[in-house]
Coordinates of C-alpha atoms in Angstrom, one line a residue:
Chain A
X1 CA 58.3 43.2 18.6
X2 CA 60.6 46.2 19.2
X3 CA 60.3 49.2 21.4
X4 CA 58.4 51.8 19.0
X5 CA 55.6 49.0 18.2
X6 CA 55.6 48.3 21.9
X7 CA 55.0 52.3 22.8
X8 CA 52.5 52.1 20.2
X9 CA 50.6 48.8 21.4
X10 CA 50.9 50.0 24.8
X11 CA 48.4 52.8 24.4
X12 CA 46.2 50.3 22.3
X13 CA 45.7 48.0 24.7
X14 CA 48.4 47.7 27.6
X15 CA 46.6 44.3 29.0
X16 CA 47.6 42.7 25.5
X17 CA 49.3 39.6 26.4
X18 CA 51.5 40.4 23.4
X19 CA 53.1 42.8 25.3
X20 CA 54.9 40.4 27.6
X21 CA 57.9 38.9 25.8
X22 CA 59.3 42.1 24.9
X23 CA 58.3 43.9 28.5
X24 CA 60.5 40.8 30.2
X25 CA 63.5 41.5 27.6
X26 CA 63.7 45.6 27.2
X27 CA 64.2 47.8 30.3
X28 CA 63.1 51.3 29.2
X29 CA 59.9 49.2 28.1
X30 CA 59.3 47.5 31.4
X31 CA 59.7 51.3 32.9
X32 CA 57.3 52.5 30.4
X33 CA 55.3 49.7 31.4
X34 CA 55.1 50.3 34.7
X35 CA 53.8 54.0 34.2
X36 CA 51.4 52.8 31.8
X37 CA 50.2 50.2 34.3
X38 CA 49.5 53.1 36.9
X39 CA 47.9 55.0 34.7
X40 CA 45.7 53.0 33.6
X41 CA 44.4 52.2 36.9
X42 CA 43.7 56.0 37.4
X43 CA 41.6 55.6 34.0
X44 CA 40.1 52.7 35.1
X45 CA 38.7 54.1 38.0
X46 CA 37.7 57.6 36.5
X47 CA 35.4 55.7 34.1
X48 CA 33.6 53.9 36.9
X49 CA 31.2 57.2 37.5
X50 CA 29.1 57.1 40.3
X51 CA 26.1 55.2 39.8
X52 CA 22.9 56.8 41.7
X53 CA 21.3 55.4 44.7
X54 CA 18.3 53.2 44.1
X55 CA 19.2 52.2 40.6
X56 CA 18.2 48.8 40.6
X57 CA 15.2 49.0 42.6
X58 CA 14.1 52.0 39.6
X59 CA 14.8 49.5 37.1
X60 CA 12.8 47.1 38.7
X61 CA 9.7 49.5 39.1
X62 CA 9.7 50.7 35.5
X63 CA 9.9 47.2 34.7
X64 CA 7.0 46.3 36.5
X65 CA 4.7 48.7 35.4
X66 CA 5.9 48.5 32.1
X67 CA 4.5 45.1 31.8
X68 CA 1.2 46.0 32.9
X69 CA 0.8 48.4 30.4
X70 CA 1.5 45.9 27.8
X71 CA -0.7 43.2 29.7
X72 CA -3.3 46.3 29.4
X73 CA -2.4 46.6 25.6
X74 CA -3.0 42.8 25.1
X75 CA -6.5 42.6 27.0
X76 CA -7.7 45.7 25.2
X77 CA -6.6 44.1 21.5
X78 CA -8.3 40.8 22.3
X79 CA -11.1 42.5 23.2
X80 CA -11.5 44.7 20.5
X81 CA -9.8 41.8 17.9
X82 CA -13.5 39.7 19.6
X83 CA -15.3 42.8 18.1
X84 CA -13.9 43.3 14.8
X85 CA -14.2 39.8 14.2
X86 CA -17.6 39.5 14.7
X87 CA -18.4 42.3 12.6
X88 CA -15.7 41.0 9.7
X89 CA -17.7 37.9 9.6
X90 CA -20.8 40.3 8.4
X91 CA -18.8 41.5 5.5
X92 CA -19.9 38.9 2.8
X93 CA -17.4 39.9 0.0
X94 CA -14.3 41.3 2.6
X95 CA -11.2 39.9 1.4
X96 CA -7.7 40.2 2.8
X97 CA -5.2 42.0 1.0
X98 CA -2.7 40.1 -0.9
X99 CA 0.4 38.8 0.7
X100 CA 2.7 40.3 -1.7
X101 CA 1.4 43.5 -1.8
X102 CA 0.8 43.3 2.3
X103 CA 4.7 42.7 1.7
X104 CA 5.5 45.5 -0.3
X105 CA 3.4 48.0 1.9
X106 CA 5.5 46.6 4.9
X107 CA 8.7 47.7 2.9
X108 CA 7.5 50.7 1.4
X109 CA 6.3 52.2 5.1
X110 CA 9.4 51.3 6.7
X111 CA 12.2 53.6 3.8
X112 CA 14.7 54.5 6.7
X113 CA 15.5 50.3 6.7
X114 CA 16.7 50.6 3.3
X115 CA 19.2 53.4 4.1
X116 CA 20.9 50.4 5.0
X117 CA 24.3 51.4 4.0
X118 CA 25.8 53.0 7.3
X119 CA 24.8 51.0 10.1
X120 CA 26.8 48.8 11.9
X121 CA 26.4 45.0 11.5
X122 CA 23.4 43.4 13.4
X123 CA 25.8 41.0 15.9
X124 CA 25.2 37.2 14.8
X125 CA 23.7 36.9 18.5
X126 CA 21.2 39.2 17.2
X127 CA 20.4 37.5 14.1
X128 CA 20.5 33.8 15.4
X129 CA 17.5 35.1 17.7
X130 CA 15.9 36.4 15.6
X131 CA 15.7 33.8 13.1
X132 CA 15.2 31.4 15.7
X133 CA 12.0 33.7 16.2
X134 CA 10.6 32.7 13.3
X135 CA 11.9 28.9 13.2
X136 CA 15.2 29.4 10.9
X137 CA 19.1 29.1 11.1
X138 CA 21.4 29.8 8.9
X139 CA 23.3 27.4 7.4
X140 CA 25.5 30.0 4.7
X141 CA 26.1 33.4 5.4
X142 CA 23.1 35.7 5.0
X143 CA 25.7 38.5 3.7
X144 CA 26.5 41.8 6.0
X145 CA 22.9 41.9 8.0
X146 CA 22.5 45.7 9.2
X147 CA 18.8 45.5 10.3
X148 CA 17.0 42.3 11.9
X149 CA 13.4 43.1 13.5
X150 CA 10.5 41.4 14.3
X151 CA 7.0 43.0 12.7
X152 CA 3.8 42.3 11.4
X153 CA 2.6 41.4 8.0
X154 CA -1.0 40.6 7.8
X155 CA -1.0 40.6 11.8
X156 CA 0.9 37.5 11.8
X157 CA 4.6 37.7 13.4
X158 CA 7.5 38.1 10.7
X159 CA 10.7 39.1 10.7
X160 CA 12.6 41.8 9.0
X161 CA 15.8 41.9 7.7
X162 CA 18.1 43.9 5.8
X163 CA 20.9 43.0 4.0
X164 CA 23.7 45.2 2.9
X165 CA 24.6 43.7 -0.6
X166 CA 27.1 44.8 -2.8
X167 CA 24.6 45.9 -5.5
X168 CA 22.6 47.7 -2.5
X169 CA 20.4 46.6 0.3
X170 CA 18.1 44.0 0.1
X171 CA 15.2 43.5 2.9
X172 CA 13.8 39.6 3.5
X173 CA 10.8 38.9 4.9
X174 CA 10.3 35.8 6.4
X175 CA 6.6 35.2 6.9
X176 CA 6.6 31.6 9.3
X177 CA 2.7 31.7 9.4
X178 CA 2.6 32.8 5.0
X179 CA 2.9 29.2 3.5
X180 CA 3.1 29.8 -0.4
X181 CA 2.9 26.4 -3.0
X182 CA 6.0 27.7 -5.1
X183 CA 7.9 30.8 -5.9
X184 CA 6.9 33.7 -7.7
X185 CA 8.0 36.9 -8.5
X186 CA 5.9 40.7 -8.3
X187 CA 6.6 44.4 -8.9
X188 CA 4.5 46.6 -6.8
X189 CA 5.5 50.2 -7.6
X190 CA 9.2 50.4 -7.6
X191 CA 9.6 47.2 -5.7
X192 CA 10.5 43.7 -7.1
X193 CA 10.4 40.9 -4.9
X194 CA 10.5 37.3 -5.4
X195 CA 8.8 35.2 -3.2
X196 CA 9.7 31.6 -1.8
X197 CA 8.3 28.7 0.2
X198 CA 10.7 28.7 3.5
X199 CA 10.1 26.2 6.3
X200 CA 6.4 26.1 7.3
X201 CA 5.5 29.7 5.7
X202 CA 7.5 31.9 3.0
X203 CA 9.8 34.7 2.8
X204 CA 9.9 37.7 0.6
X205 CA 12.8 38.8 -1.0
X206 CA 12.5 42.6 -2.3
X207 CA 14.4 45.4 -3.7
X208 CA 14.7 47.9 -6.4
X209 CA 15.5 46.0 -9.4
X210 CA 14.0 42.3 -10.6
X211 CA 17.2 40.6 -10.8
X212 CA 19.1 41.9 -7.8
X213 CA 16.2 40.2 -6.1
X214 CA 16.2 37.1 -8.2
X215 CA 19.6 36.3 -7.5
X216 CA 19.5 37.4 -3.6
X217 CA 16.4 35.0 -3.8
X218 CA 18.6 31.9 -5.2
X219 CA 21.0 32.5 -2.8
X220 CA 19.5 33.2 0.4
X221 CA 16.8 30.3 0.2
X222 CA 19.4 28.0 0.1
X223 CA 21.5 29.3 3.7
X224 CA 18.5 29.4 5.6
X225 CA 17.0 26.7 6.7
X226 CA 14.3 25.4 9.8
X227 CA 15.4 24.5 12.9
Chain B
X1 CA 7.2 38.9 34.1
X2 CA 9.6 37.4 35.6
X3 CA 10.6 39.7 38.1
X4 CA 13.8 37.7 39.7
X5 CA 15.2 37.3 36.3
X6 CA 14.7 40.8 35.2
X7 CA 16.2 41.4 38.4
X8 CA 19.5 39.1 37.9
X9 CA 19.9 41.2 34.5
X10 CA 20.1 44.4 36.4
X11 CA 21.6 43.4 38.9
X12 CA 24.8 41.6 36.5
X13 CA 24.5 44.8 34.3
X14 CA 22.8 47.9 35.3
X15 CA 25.8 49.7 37.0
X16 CA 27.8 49.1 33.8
X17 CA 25.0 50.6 31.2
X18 CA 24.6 52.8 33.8
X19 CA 28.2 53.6 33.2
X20 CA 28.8 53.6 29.6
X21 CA 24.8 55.1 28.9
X22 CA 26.0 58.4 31.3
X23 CA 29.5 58.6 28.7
X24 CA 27.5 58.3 26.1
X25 CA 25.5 60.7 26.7
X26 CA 26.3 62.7 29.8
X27 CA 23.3 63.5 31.6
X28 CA 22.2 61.1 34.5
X29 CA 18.7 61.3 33.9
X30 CA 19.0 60.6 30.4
X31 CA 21.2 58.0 31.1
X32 CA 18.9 56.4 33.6
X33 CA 16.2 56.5 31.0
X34 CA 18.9 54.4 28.2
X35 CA 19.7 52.4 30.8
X36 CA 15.9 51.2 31.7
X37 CA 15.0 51.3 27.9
X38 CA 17.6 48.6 26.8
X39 CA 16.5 46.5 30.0
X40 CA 13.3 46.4 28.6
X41 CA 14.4 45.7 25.1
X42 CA 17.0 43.1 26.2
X43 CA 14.4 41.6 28.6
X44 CA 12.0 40.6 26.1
X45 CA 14.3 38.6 23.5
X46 CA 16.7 37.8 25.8
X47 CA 15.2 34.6 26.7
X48 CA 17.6 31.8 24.4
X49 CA 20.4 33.9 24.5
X50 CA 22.4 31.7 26.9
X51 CA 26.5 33.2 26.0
X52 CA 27.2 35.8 28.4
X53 CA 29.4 37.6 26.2
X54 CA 26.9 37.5 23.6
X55 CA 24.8 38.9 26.2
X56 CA 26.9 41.9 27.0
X57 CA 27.6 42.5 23.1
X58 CA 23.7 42.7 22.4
X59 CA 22.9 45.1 25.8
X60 CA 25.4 47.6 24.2
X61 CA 23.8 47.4 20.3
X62 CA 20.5 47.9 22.2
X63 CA 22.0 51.6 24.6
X64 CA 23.9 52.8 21.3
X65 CA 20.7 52.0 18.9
X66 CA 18.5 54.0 21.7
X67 CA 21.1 56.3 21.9
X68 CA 21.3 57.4 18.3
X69 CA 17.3 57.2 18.1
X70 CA 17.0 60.1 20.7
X71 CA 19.9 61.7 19.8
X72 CA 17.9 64.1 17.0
X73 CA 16.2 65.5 19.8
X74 CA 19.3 66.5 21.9
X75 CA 21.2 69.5 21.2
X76 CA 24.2 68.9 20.0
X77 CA 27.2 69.2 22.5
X78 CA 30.9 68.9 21.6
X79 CA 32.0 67.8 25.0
X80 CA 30.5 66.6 28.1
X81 CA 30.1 68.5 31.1
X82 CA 32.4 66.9 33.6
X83 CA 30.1 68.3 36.9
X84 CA 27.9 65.7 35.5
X85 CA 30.2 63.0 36.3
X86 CA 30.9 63.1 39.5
X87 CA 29.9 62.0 42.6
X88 CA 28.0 63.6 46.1
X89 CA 31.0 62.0 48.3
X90 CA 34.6 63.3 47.5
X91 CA 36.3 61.7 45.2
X92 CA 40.6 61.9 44.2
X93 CA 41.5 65.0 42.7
X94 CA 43.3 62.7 40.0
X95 CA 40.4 60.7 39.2
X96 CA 38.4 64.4 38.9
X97 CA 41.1 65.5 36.4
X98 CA 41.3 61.9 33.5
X99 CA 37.2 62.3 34.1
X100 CA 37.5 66.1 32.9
X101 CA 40.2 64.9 30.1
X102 CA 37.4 62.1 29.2
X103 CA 34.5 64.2 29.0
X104 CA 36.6 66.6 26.4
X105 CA 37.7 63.4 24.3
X106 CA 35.9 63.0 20.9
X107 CA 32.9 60.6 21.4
X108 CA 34.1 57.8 19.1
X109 CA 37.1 57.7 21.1
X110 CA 35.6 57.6 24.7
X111 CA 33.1 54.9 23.7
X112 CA 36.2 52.6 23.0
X113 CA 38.0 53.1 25.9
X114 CA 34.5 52.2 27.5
X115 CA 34.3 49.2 26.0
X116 CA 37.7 48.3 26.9
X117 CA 37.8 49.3 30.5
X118 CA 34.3 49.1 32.1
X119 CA 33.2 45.6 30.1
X120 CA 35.9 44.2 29.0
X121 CA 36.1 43.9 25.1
X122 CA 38.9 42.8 23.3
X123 CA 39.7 45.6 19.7
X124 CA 38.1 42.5 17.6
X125 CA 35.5 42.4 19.8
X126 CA 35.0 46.5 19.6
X127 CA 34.9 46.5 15.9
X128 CA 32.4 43.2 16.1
X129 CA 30.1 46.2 17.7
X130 CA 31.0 49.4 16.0
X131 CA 31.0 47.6 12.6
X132 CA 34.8 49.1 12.2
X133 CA 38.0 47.1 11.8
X134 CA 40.3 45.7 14.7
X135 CA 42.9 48.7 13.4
X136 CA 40.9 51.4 13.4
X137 CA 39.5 50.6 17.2
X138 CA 42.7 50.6 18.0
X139 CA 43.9 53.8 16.7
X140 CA 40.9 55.3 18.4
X141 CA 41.9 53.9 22.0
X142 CA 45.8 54.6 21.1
X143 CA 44.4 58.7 20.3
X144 CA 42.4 58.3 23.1
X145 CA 45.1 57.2 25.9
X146 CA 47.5 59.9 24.2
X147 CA 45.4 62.8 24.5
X148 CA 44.3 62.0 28.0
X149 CA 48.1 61.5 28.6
X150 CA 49.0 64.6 27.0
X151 CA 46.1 66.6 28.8
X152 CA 47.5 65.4 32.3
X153 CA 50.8 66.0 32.0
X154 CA 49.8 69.8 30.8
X155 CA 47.6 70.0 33.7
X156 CA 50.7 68.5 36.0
X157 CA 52.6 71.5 34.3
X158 CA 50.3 74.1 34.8
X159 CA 50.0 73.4 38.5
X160 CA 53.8 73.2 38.9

């Protein structure tokens, strides 16, 4: 390393371990060193703003009453899930709605998970939980992942992911509780999806064009796999 | 809910979201409100996540994905307001001065030296989370250091 790379590396990252040899062996460095050391303890403590007083204890309120309102939520869906049910059962000829077009529908009313193109990569924390959420690893690489969710499709927990593929972004959805006897392929609109058995249920594979999908679907069956 | 372990999250992380939610966006209540969002986000999926530094990595995709969701409804502001950032008790006049030079710095090139400094990140780590190279987060952090560098030697200047 010489001096100019040092100066440079310096205002990178001045705790770079890097650093050392050349700080030891180069005496204007060490000096600059030294300057850069003090300064960066002035930075250091100019970023630690003032947190306010009661923080925590805050935190631990909203928290709180945050999870009654959900435990409110839950009683009042069960509740009103006992209803509908009862009256479903009346409904002689009611049918539930496809699962491939309950999948496109999902897709279609989420558009702004397709603009996939300038988000940052999901972390693969991130996506090993949330694939463990529905029972999966992955044992290849799922491509650059820039969305991973959990929804609903047909009221049964899924999860949603988006893929940023070369040829443009793809969107799985792995449906645990969907078991399907073999694949199949469906257009719905502008959307072309294949759709796969996958561990105990399935998972939809969908974009805009039929082959995009079939060969996103060859791949991606094959690098995920249950736990 | 459990109420000790939500508590053992704050408690290890609170004062930094607090931190980098108030540099991200520069208004304490708002902050406050980021802060107790991603708790709550975090809280709910965090149970199997057992690596702390995967831990850390996922709070901060959670306070910059909130961020960016309410950040439509904000006006838009090209620097932060530094009486904002400080503190009821006194604080060093130098420590006033790199805050002021902070709050002027560009966005993308605060959040880095945020990363850095209050958490911990290495530049791989930084570009894991901002989806940008090792190089680029570290021409953002070398821009960064020089303009505060720059802006307190002019400020030692102007005073002498």
């Amino acid at each position: 390393m010489n001096c100019l790379e040092f100066r440079r590396r310096l205002l990178e990252d001045p705790q770079d371990p890097a650093l050392a040899a050349h700080r030891a062996s180069c005496d204007a460095c060490r000096a600059a060193a030294l300057g850069a050391d003090a300064f960066e303890a002035q930075l250091s403590a100019a970023l630690q703003v003032p947190v306010p007083v009661g923080l925590g204890a805050r935190l631990a309120v909203a928290a709180e009453a945050a999870a009654a309102r959900r435990h409110r939520r839950r009683a009042l869906a069960t509740g009103f899930g006992t209803a509908l049910a009862a009256a479903a059962a009346l409904l002689v000829f009611w049918l539930p709605p496809p699962l491939l077009a309950a999948a496109a529908d999902h897709v279609r009313h989420e558009p702004a998970l397709l603009a996939a193109a300038d988000r940052p990569a999901v972390p693969d924390a991130e996506l090993v939980e949330r694939l463990a959420g529905v029972g999966l690893r992955a044992v290849g690489s799922l491509g650059t992942v820039t969305y991973a969710g959990a929804c609903h499709v047909r009221d049964q927990d899924a999860a949603h992911i988006v893929i940023d593929d070369p040829a443009g972004p793809i969107t799985l959805l792995i449906m645990p509780s969907e078991p399907v006897g073999a694949r199949s392929s469906f257009q719905d609109g502008a959307l072309h999806g294949v759709l796969v058995p996958l561990g105990t249920g399935s998972m939809a594979i969908i974009s805009d064009e039929p082959e995009k999908s079939r060969v996103a679907a060859s791949r991606l069956a094959s690098a995920l796999a249950p736990t | 809910m459990d109420r000790a372990g939500f508590e053992a999250l704050v408690q290890a992380y609170g004062d930094s979201l607090y931190r980098t939610a108030l540099w991200m966006c520069g208004d304490p209540q708002q902050a406050e409100d980021l802060v107790q969002e991603t708790l709550l986000r975090a809280w709910r999926g965090l149970g199997r996540l057992r690596d702390e530094r995967a831990v850390r990595g996922w709070l901060i995709t959670i306070l910059r994905r909130e961020h960016a969701r309410r950040l439509p409804r904000r006006l838009p502001a090209a620097a932060l307001d530094p009486d904002q950032l400080t503190a009821a008790a006194p604080e060093p006049a130098t420590t006033l001065s790199i805050r002021a030079a902070l709050a002027a710095l560009p966005g993308a090139q605060r959040e880095v030296l945020v990363l850095q400094l209050v958490w911990g990140f290495s530049c791989a780590e930084i570009g894991d989370l901002l989806g940008a190279s090792p190089t680029a987060v570290g021409t953002r952090l070398f821009r960064a250091r020089a303009a505060l560098r720059e802006a307190m030697a002019h400020k030692k200047g102007g005073l002498g």
